[in-house]
CSV table of C-alpha atoms in Angstrom, one decimal:
chain,number,residue,atom,x,y,z
A,1,MET,CA,19.5,33.0,-42.2
A,2,ILE,CA,22.9,31.9,-40.7
A,3,TYR,CA,23.2,31.0,-37.0
A,4,ALA,CA,26.4,30.6,-35.0
A,5,ARG,CA,27.0,27.1,-33.7
A,6,PHE,CA,28.7,26.6,-30.3
A,7,SER,CA,30.8,23.6,-29.3
A,8,HIS,CA,29.0,23.2,-26.0
A,9,PRO,CA,25.5,21.8,-26.2
A,10,TRP,CA,24.3,24.0,-23.3
A,11,LEU,CA,25.2,27.1,-25.3
A,12,ASN,CA,23.3,25.8,-28.3
A,13,LEU,CA,20.2,25.2,-26.2
A,14,LEU,CA,20.4,28.7,-24.8
A,15,VAL,CA,20.6,30.2,-28.3
A,16,PHE,CA,18.0,28.1,-30.0
A,17,GLY,CA,14.3,28.1,-29.0
A,18,LEU,CA,14.5,29.5,-25.5
A,19,VAL,CA,12.2,32.4,-26.0
A,20,LEU,CA,9.2,30.4,-24.6
A,21,LEU,CA,5.8,31.9,-24.4
A,22,LYS,CA,3.8,31.4,-21.2
A,23,THR,CA,0.9,30.0,-23.3
A,24,ASP,CA,3.2,27.5,-25.2
A,25,GLY,CA,3.5,24.8,-22.6
A,26,LEU,CA,2.5,21.5,-21.2
A,27,TYR,CA,-0.7,21.1,-19.2
A,28,VAL,CA,-1.0,18.0,-17.0
A,29,GLY,CA,-4.1,16.5,-15.6
A,30,ILE,CA,-4.8,15.8,-11.9
A,31,THR,CA,-4.7,12.4,-10.2
A,32,TYR,CA,-6.7,11.9,-7.0
A,33,VAL,CA,-5.4,9.3,-4.5
A,34,GLN,CA,-8.9,8.0,-3.7
A,35,ASN,CA,-7.7,5.1,-1.6
A,36,ALA,CA,-5.9,7.5,0.8
A,37,VAL,CA,-9.2,8.5,2.3
A,38,ALA,CA,-9.6,5.2,4.0
A,39,LYS,CA,-6.2,5.7,5.6
A,40,GLY,CA,-7.2,9.1,6.9
A,41,ALA,CA,-4.6,10.6,4.5
A,42,VAL,CA,-6.6,13.6,3.5
A,43,CYS,CA,-6.5,17.4,2.9
A,44,LEU,CA,-7.7,19.8,5.6
A,45,ASP,CA,-11.3,19.4,4.5
A,46,GLY,CA,-11.2,15.6,4.3
A,47,SER,CA,-10.9,15.4,0.5
A,48,PRO,CA,-8.3,13.0,-1.1
A,49,PRO,CA,-4.8,14.2,-1.8
A,50,ALA,CA,-3.7,14.7,-5.4
A,51,TYR,CA,-0.8,15.1,-7.8
A,52,HIS,CA,-0.1,15.8,-11.5
A,53,TRP,CA,2.1,13.2,-13.3
A,54,ASP,CA,3.7,13.5,-16.7
A,55,ARG,CA,5.1,10.1,-17.7
A,56,GLY,CA,8.8,9.7,-18.5
A,57,PHE,CA,9.9,8.5,-21.9
A,58,GLY,CA,13.0,7.2,-23.6
A,59,SER,CA,16.1,7.2,-21.4
A,60,GLY,CA,14.1,8.8,-18.6
A,61,ILE,CA,11.5,6.1,-18.3
A,62,ASN,CA,12.9,4.9,-14.9
A,63,SER,CA,13.9,8.3,-13.6
A,64,TRP,CA,11.5,10.3,-11.3
A,65,LEU,CA,11.4,13.9,-10.2
A,66,VAL,CA,8.8,14.4,-7.4
A,67,HIS,CA,8.2,18.1,-6.9
A,68,LEU,CA,6.3,19.4,-3.8
A,69,GLU,CA,4.0,22.4,-4.2
A,70,GLY,CA,4.5,25.3,-1.9
A,71,GLY,CA,2.0,27.7,-0.3
A,72,GLY,CA,2.8,28.7,3.2
A,73,TRP,CA,1.3,27.1,6.3
A,74,CYS,CA,-1.7,27.6,8.7
A,75,ASN,CA,-0.8,28.1,12.3
A,76,ASN,CA,-4.1,27.9,14.1
A,77,VAL,CA,-7.7,26.7,13.7
A,78,THR,CA,-8.9,30.1,12.3
A,79,ALA,CA,-6.2,30.2,9.6
A,80,CYS,CA,-6.7,26.5,8.7
A,81,LEU,CA,-10.4,27.1,8.4
A,82,GLU,CA,-9.7,29.8,5.9
A,83,ARG,CA,-7.3,27.7,4.0
A,84,LYS,CA,-9.7,24.7,4.0
A,85,ASN,CA,-11.9,26.4,1.4
A,86,THR,CA,-9.0,27.0,-1.1
A,87,HIS,CA,-6.9,24.8,-3.3
A,88,LEU,CA,-4.3,24.8,-0.4
A,89,GLY,CA,-6.8,22.9,1.8
A,90,SER,CA,-9.0,21.0,-0.5
A,91,SER,CA,-8.5,18.9,-3.6
A,92,LYS,CA,-12.1,19.9,-4.6
A,93,LYS,CA,-10.8,23.4,-5.2
A,94,MET,CA,-7.7,22.4,-7.2
A,95,ALA,CA,-7.4,23.1,-10.9
A,96,GLU,CA,-7.8,19.9,-12.9
A,97,GLN,CA,-4.8,20.8,-15.1
A,98,LEU,CA,-1.6,22.5,-14.2
A,99,PRO,CA,1.1,24.0,-16.5
A,100,PHE,CA,4.5,22.3,-16.2
A,101,SER,CA,7.4,24.6,-16.8
A,102,GLY,CA,11.0,25.1,-15.6
A,103,ILE,CA,12.2,21.9,-13.9
A,104,LEU,CA,8.9,20.2,-14.9
A,105,CYS,CA,9.1,21.1,-18.6
A,106,ASN,CA,9.0,18.2,-21.1
A,107,ARG,CA,11.3,19.6,-23.7
A,108,PRO,CA,15.1,19.6,-23.9
A,109,GLN,CA,15.0,23.2,-25.0
A,110,CYS,CA,13.6,24.3,-21.6
A,111,ASN,CA,14.8,21.5,-19.3
A,112,PRO,CA,17.8,19.8,-20.7
A,113,GLU,CA,18.5,17.3,-17.9
A,114,PHE,CA,15.1,16.1,-16.7
A,115,TYR,CA,12.7,16.7,-19.6
A,116,ASN,CA,12.0,13.0,-20.3
A,117,TRP,CA,11.9,11.9,-16.6
A,118,ASN,CA,8.6,11.0,-14.9
A,119,ARG,CA,7.8,14.5,-13.5
A,120,VAL,CA,5.3,14.7,-10.7
A,121,LYS,CA,3.9,17.8,-8.9
A,122,VAL,CA,2.4,16.8,-5.6
A,123,ARG,CA,-0.4,19.2,-4.5
A,124,TYR,CA,-0.1,20.8,-1.1
A,125,CYS,CA,-3.4,20.8,0.9
A,126,ASP,CA,-2.4,20.2,4.6
A,127,GLY,CA,-0.7,23.5,5.7
A,128,SER,CA,2.2,21.8,7.6
A,129,SER,CA,4.8,21.0,4.9
A,130,PHE,CA,3.5,17.4,5.1
A,131,THR,CA,4.3,16.9,8.8
A,132,GLY,CA,1.0,17.0,10.7
A,133,ASP,CA,-0.8,14.0,12.1
A,134,VAL,CA,-3.7,14.7,14.5
A,135,ALA,CA,-5.8,11.6,15.0
A,136,ALA,CA,-8.9,13.4,16.5
A,137,ILE,CA,-11.2,15.4,14.3
A,138,ASN,CA,-13.2,18.2,15.9
A,139,PRO,CA,-16.7,17.9,14.4
A,140,ALA,CA,-17.2,21.6,14.9
A,141,THR,CA,-14.5,22.4,12.4
A,142,ASN,CA,-14.0,19.1,10.5
A,143,LEU,CA,-10.4,20.0,10.1
A,144,HIS,CA,-8.0,17.1,9.3
A,145,PHE,CA,-4.4,17.7,10.2
A,146,ARG,CA,-2.9,14.8,8.3
A,147,GLY,CA,0.0,16.1,6.2
A,148,ALA,CA,2.4,13.2,7.2
A,149,ARG,CA,-0.2,10.7,6.1
A,150,VAL,CA,-0.8,12.5,2.8
A,151,TRP,CA,3.0,12.4,2.2
A,152,LEU,CA,3.1,8.6,2.7
A,153,ALA,CA,-0.1,7.9,0.7
A,154,VAL,CA,1.1,9.8,-2.3
A,155,MET,CA,4.5,8.2,-2.2
A,156,GLU,CA,2.9,4.7,-2.0
A,157,ASP,CA,0.7,5.5,-5.0
A,158,LEU,CA,3.7,6.7,-7.0
A,159,LEU,CA,5.8,3.6,-6.0
A,160,ALA,CA,2.9,1.4,-7.2
A,161,LYS,CA,2.9,3.3,-10.5
A,162,GLY,CA,6.5,2.6,-11.3
A,163,MET,CA,8.6,4.7,-8.9
A,164,ARG,CA,9.7,1.5,-7.1
A,165,ASN,CA,11.8,0.8,-10.3
A,166,ALA,CA,13.5,4.2,-10.2
A,167,GLU,CA,17.1,4.3,-11.3
A,168,ASN,CA,17.3,8.0,-10.6
A,169,ALA,CA,15.1,10.1,-8.3
A,170,ILE,CA,15.0,13.7,-7.1
A,171,LEU,CA,12.7,15.0,-4.4
A,172,SER,CA,12.3,18.8,-5.0
A,173,GLY,CA,10.0,21.5,-3.8
A,174,CYS,CA,9.4,25.2,-3.8
A,175,SER,CA,8.8,27.4,-0.7
A,176,ALA,CA,6.9,25.3,1.9
A,177,GLY,CA,7.4,22.5,-0.5
A,178,GLY,CA,11.1,23.3,-0.5
A,179,LEU,CA,11.2,23.0,3.3
A,180,ALA,CA,9.3,19.7,3.0
A,181,SER,CA,11.9,18.4,0.5
A,182,ILE,CA,14.5,18.9,3.3
A,183,LEU,CA,12.3,17.5,6.0
A,184,HIS,CA,11.4,14.4,4.0
A,185,CYS,CA,14.6,13.9,2.1
A,186,ASP,CA,16.0,10.9,4.0
A,187,SER,CA,12.6,9.2,4.2
A,188,PHE,CA,12.2,9.6,0.4
A,189,GLN,CA,15.4,7.8,-0.1
A,190,ALA,CA,14.4,5.1,2.3
A,191,LEU,CA,11.3,4.4,0.2
A,192,LEU,CA,13.4,3.6,-2.9
A,193,PRO,CA,15.4,0.5,-3.7
A,194,LEU,CA,19.0,0.2,-2.8
A,195,GLY,CA,21.1,1.3,-5.8
A,196,THR,CA,18.7,4.1,-6.8
A,197,LYS,CA,20.6,7.4,-7.3
A,198,VAL,CA,18.6,9.7,-5.0
A,199,LYS,CA,19.1,13.4,-4.3
A,200,CYS,CA,17.0,16.2,-2.9
A,201,LEU,CA,16.5,19.8,-4.1
A,202,SER,CA,15.1,22.6,-1.9
A,203,ASP,CA,14.1,25.8,-3.8
A,204,ALA,CA,13.3,28.8,-1.6
A,205,GLY,CA,12.8,26.5,1.4
A,206,TYR,CA,15.7,27.6,3.6
A,207,PHE,CA,13.6,29.8,6.0
A,208,ILE,CA,15.8,31.3,8.7
A,209,ASN,CA,15.1,32.1,12.4
A,210,VAL,CA,15.7,35.8,12.6
A,211,LYS,CA,14.1,38.7,14.4
A,212,ASP,CA,11.9,41.1,12.4
A,213,VAL,CA,12.4,44.9,12.0
A,214,SER,CA,10.6,45.5,15.3
A,215,GLY,CA,12.9,43.2,17.2
A,216,ALA,CA,10.3,40.5,17.7
A,217,SER,CA,10.8,36.8,17.0
A,218,HIS,CA,7.8,36.6,14.7
A,219,ILE,CA,8.8,33.6,12.5
A,220,GLU,CA,9.9,31.5,15.5
A,221,SER,CA,6.6,32.1,17.2
A,222,TYR,CA,4.7,31.4,14.0
A,223,PHE,CA,6.5,28.1,13.3
A,224,SER,CA,5.9,27.1,17.0
A,225,GLN,CA,2.2,27.5,16.4
A,226,VAL,CA,2.3,25.5,13.1
A,227,VAL,CA,4.1,22.6,14.9
A,228,ALA,CA,1.7,22.7,17.8
A,229,THR,CA,-1.5,23.0,15.7
A,230,HIS,CA,-0.6,20.1,13.5
A,231,GLU,CA,1.2,18.0,16.2
A,232,SER,CA,4.2,17.9,13.8
A,233,ALA,CA,6.8,17.1,16.4
A,234,LYS,CA,6.6,13.3,16.0
A,235,ASN,CA,7.3,13.7,12.3
A,236,LEU,CA,10.3,16.0,12.5
A,237,LEU,CA,13.9,14.7,12.7
A,238,PRO,CA,14.3,12.8,16.0
A,239,SER,CA,18.0,13.7,16.0
A,240,CYS,CA,16.9,17.3,16.1
A,241,THR,CA,13.9,17.1,18.4
A,242,SER,CA,15.9,15.2,21.0
A,243,THR,CA,18.2,18.2,21.5
A,244,MET,CA,15.9,21.2,21.0
A,245,ARG,CA,12.3,22.4,21.0
A,246,PRO,CA,10.4,20.8,18.1
A,247,ALA,CA,9.5,24.1,16.5
A,248,MET,CA,13.2,24.9,16.0
A,249,CYS,CA,13.5,21.7,14.0
A,250,PHE,CA,11.2,23.3,11.4
A,251,PHE,CA,14.1,25.6,10.5
A,252,PRO,CA,16.7,24.1,8.2
A,253,GLN,CA,19.6,25.8,9.9
A,254,TYR,CA,19.0,23.5,12.9
A,255,MET,CA,18.4,20.2,11.2
A,256,ALA,CA,19.6,20.2,7.6
A,257,GLN,CA,23.1,19.1,8.7
A,258,GLN,CA,21.7,15.8,9.8
A,259,ILE,CA,20.2,15.0,6.4
A,260,GLN,CA,22.3,12.1,4.9
A,261,THR,CA,20.9,12.2,1.4
A,262,PRO,CA,22.7,14.7,-1.0
A,263,LEU,CA,20.9,18.0,-0.9
A,264,PHE,CA,21.0,21.0,-3.3
A,265,ILE,CA,19.9,24.4,-1.9
A,266,ILE,CA,18.6,27.0,-4.2
A,267,ASN,CA,17.8,30.3,-2.5
A,268,ALA,CA,17.9,34.0,-3.0
A,269,ALA,CA,19.9,35.6,-0.2
A,270,TYR,CA,17.2,38.4,-0.4
A,271,ASP,CA,14.3,35.9,-0.6
A,272,SER,CA,11.3,38.1,-1.4
A,273,TRP,CA,8.9,36.0,0.7
A,274,GLN,CA,11.2,36.1,3.7
A,275,ILE,CA,11.8,39.8,3.4
A,276,ARG,CA,8.1,40.5,3.2
A,277,ASN,CA,6.9,38.0,5.9
A,278,ILE,CA,9.9,37.3,8.2
A,279,LEU,CA,12.0,40.5,8.2
A,280,ALA,CA,9.2,43.0,7.7
A,281,PRO,CA,5.8,41.4,8.4
A,282,ALA,CA,2.7,43.6,8.7
A,283,ASP,CA,2.7,43.4,12.5
A,284,ALA,CA,6.2,44.7,12.7
A,285,ASP,CA,5.4,47.6,10.3
A,286,PRO,CA,2.1,49.1,11.5
A,287,HIS,CA,2.6,52.4,9.6
A,288,GLY,CA,3.4,50.6,6.3
A,289,ILE,CA,6.9,52.2,6.0
A,290,TRP,CA,8.2,49.0,4.3
A,291,GLU,CA,5.3,48.5,1.9
A,292,ASP,CA,6.9,50.1,-1.2
A,293,CYS,CA,10.3,48.4,-0.5
A,294,LYS,CA,8.8,45.0,0.1
A,295,TYR,CA,7.0,44.9,-3.3
A,296,ASP,CA,9.9,46.4,-5.4
A,297,ILE,CA,13.5,46.4,-4.1
A,298,LYS,CA,14.2,49.4,-6.3
A,299,ASN,CA,12.0,51.4,-4.0
A,300,CYS,CA,13.9,50.7,-0.8
A,301,LEU,CA,15.3,53.5,1.3
A,302,PRO,CA,19.0,53.3,2.2
A,303,SER,CA,18.1,52.3,5.7
A,304,GLN,CA,15.9,49.5,4.4
A,305,LEU,CA,18.6,48.3,2.1
A,306,MET,CA,21.0,48.2,5.1
A,307,ALA,CA,18.4,46.0,7.0
A,308,MET,CA,18.2,43.7,3.9
A,309,GLN,CA,22.0,43.5,3.7
A,310,ALA,CA,22.0,42.5,7.4
A,311,PHE,CA,19.3,39.9,6.7
A,312,ARG,CA,21.6,38.5,3.9
A,313,SER,CA,24.4,38.2,6.4
A,314,GLN,CA,22.2,36.4,8.9
A,315,PHE,CA,21.0,34.1,6.1
A,316,LEU,CA,24.5,33.2,5.1
A,317,ILE,CA,25.5,32.5,8.7
A,318,SER,CA,22.4,30.3,9.1
A,319,LEU,CA,23.2,28.6,5.9
A,320,LEU,CA,26.8,27.9,6.8
A,321,ARG,CA,25.7,26.4,10.1
A,322,ILE,CA,24.9,23.2,8.3
A,323,GLY,CA,28.6,22.7,7.5
A,324,LYS,CA,30.4,21.7,4.4
A,325,SER,CA,29.8,18.5,2.5
A,326,SER,CA,31.1,17.5,-0.9
A,327,SER,CA,27.7,16.0,-1.7
A,328,ARG,CA,25.8,19.3,-1.1
A,329,GLY,CA,25.1,21.8,-3.8
A,330,MET,CA,24.3,25.5,-3.4
A,331,PHE,CA,23.0,28.2,-5.7
A,332,ILE,CA,22.6,31.3,-3.6
A,333,ASP,CA,22.0,34.3,-5.8
A,334,SER,CA,21.6,38.0,-4.9
A,335,CYS,CA,18.2,38.4,-6.6
A,336,TYR,CA,15.0,39.6,-4.9
A,337,ALA,CA,13.1,36.4,-5.7
A,338,HIS,CA,11.2,33.5,-4.3
A,339,CYS,CA,11.1,30.1,-6.0
A,340,GLN,CA,13.3,29.8,-9.1
A,341,THR,CA,12.9,26.3,-10.4
A,342,GLU,CA,9.3,26.2,-11.5
A,343,MET,CA,9.4,29.4,-13.5
A,344,GLN,CA,11.0,29.1,-16.9
A,345,GLU,CA,12.5,32.6,-16.7
A,346,PHE,CA,14.6,31.6,-13.7
A,347,TRP,CA,15.3,27.9,-14.5
A,348,PHE,CA,16.6,28.0,-18.0
A,349,MET,CA,16.4,30.8,-20.5
A,350,ALA,CA,19.0,32.9,-22.2
A,351,LYS,CA,18.5,35.7,-19.6
A,352,SER,CA,18.1,33.5,-16.5
A,353,PRO,CA,20.0,34.3,-13.3
A,354,ALA,CA,23.6,33.0,-13.4
A,355,LEU,CA,26.4,32.5,-10.9
A,356,ASN,CA,29.9,32.0,-12.4
A,357,LYS,CA,28.1,32.2,-15.8
A,358,THR,CA,26.2,29.1,-14.8
A,359,ARG,CA,22.4,29.0,-14.8
A,360,ILE,CA,20.4,27.1,-12.2
A,361,ALA,CA,19.4,24.2,-14.5
A,362,LYS,CA,23.0,23.5,-15.5
A,363,ALA,CA,24.2,23.8,-11.9
A,364,VAL,CA,21.6,21.3,-10.7
A,365,GLY,CA,22.3,18.9,-13.6
A,366,ASP,CA,26.0,18.9,-13.1
A,367,TRP,CA,25.5,18.3,-9.4
A,368,PHE,CA,23.0,15.5,-9.8
A,369,TYR,CA,25.1,13.6,-12.4
A,370,ASP,CA,28.3,14.2,-10.4
A,371,ARG,CA,29.9,16.1,-13.3
A,372,THR,CA,30.9,19.2,-11.4
A,373,PRO,CA,30.2,20.2,-7.8
A,374,PHE,CA,28.5,23.6,-7.4
A,375,GLN,CA,28.5,25.5,-4.2
A,376,THR,CA,28.4,29.2,-5.0
A,377,ILE,CA,27.2,32.2,-3.0
A,378,ASP,CA,26.6,35.4,-4.9
A,379,CYS,CA,28.1,38.9,-4.1
A,380,PRO,CA,25.7,41.4,-2.4
A,381,TYR,CA,22.8,43.2,-4.2
A,382,PRO,CA,22.9,44.8,-6.7
A,383,CYS,CA,26.1,43.2,-8.0
A,384,ASN,CA,24.5,40.5,-10.3
A,385,PRO,CA,23.2,41.9,-13.6
A,386,THR,CA,21.6,38.6,-14.5
A,387,CYS,CA,19.1,38.8,-11.6
A,388,ARG,CA,15.4,38.9,-12.4
A,389,ASN,CA,14.0,40.8,-9.4
A,390,GLN,CA,10.4,40.1,-8.6
A,391,ILE,CA,7.9,43.0,-8.3
A,392,TYR,CA,4.6,42.7,-6.5
A,393,ASP,CA,1.5,44.8,-7.0
A,394,SER,CA,-0.7,46.2,-4.2
A,395,GLU,CA,-2.7,43.0,-4.1
A,396,HIS,CA,0.6,41.0,-3.6
A,397,ASN,CA,0.4,39.5,-7.1
A,398,LEU,CA,3.7,38.8,-8.8
A,399,GLN,CA,4.5,41.1,-11.6
A,400,TYR,CA,7.5,41.8,-13.9
């Protein structure tokens, strides 16, 4: 059989070997940070924090990609008690092995730029995007609000295992982890030696402060409760909290401009989680009018699409509030999606979403290595034929 050969290596990688089966991947074992318990750096239930680490090799042996897991937040004791008995609140409930794909993949065919780096997935078990720190523990609930301590304990463990010798480093994350990668971006850089090339990547972490379809400020109230419950204020950016209420500093639009470390923002302008939970949360839609639309954008009524277009406009206004910077990257597509770096279908495959004929993996690689700046905002839905729009079933499980 004869294959065409392209002059650009990225085109060759897209043509050869990119039909990757979900079952054909790398599974990485869990590491528990046992010595963190003595420091009070624990999950909601008091169990030790954890991460999954696949060692770098070859030219990537001194390069580190630290990826923060997502999974929402808990905004009060009741919600945190429910979370405490899941993998998002206890390392006792975590899978001992996790599949690494997308930005965590260990093969050049699926992750051309970072495949041989040290790739770490930090598990998320505190419910505050690694910002909480409440000293007291109520014996009635035994809840530990210690996200900020977890962050530092995991970073110290990774530094001791070789990250202190990093020549290149990226802090990335998805969803609540994507927000955490912004919140902790500068502190991540501060942990690493001078001369290390450090950048941060936020995937689906640019949550915006916008009213829901009923006119209520649902997400602002929710984030206020998260910050209060976890006493996060002292671990948010002081340059932000000195000028506005701490809860507002949980929103990137009010604090990301103050991040000094280069930052790349990957987000769908029609972020499916934000549409479902910020624009049209259940409390704002008591009759379920938005249900079919929220779980498949193709089912949206014209009036609902108008509301989603208005959400996109507000998203872009909020995004542009952080100002222009030559060091910042942006990949803002018009897909109905949430988290696009961990899933191979979005990160790097022949049919992955593209802006200006550039897929996410290439845009990020060009930005990190300072080859080509990438700051692109897509046209409105449904203009982009490369989009992979997510569909959810009645149980809110992701389908295709």
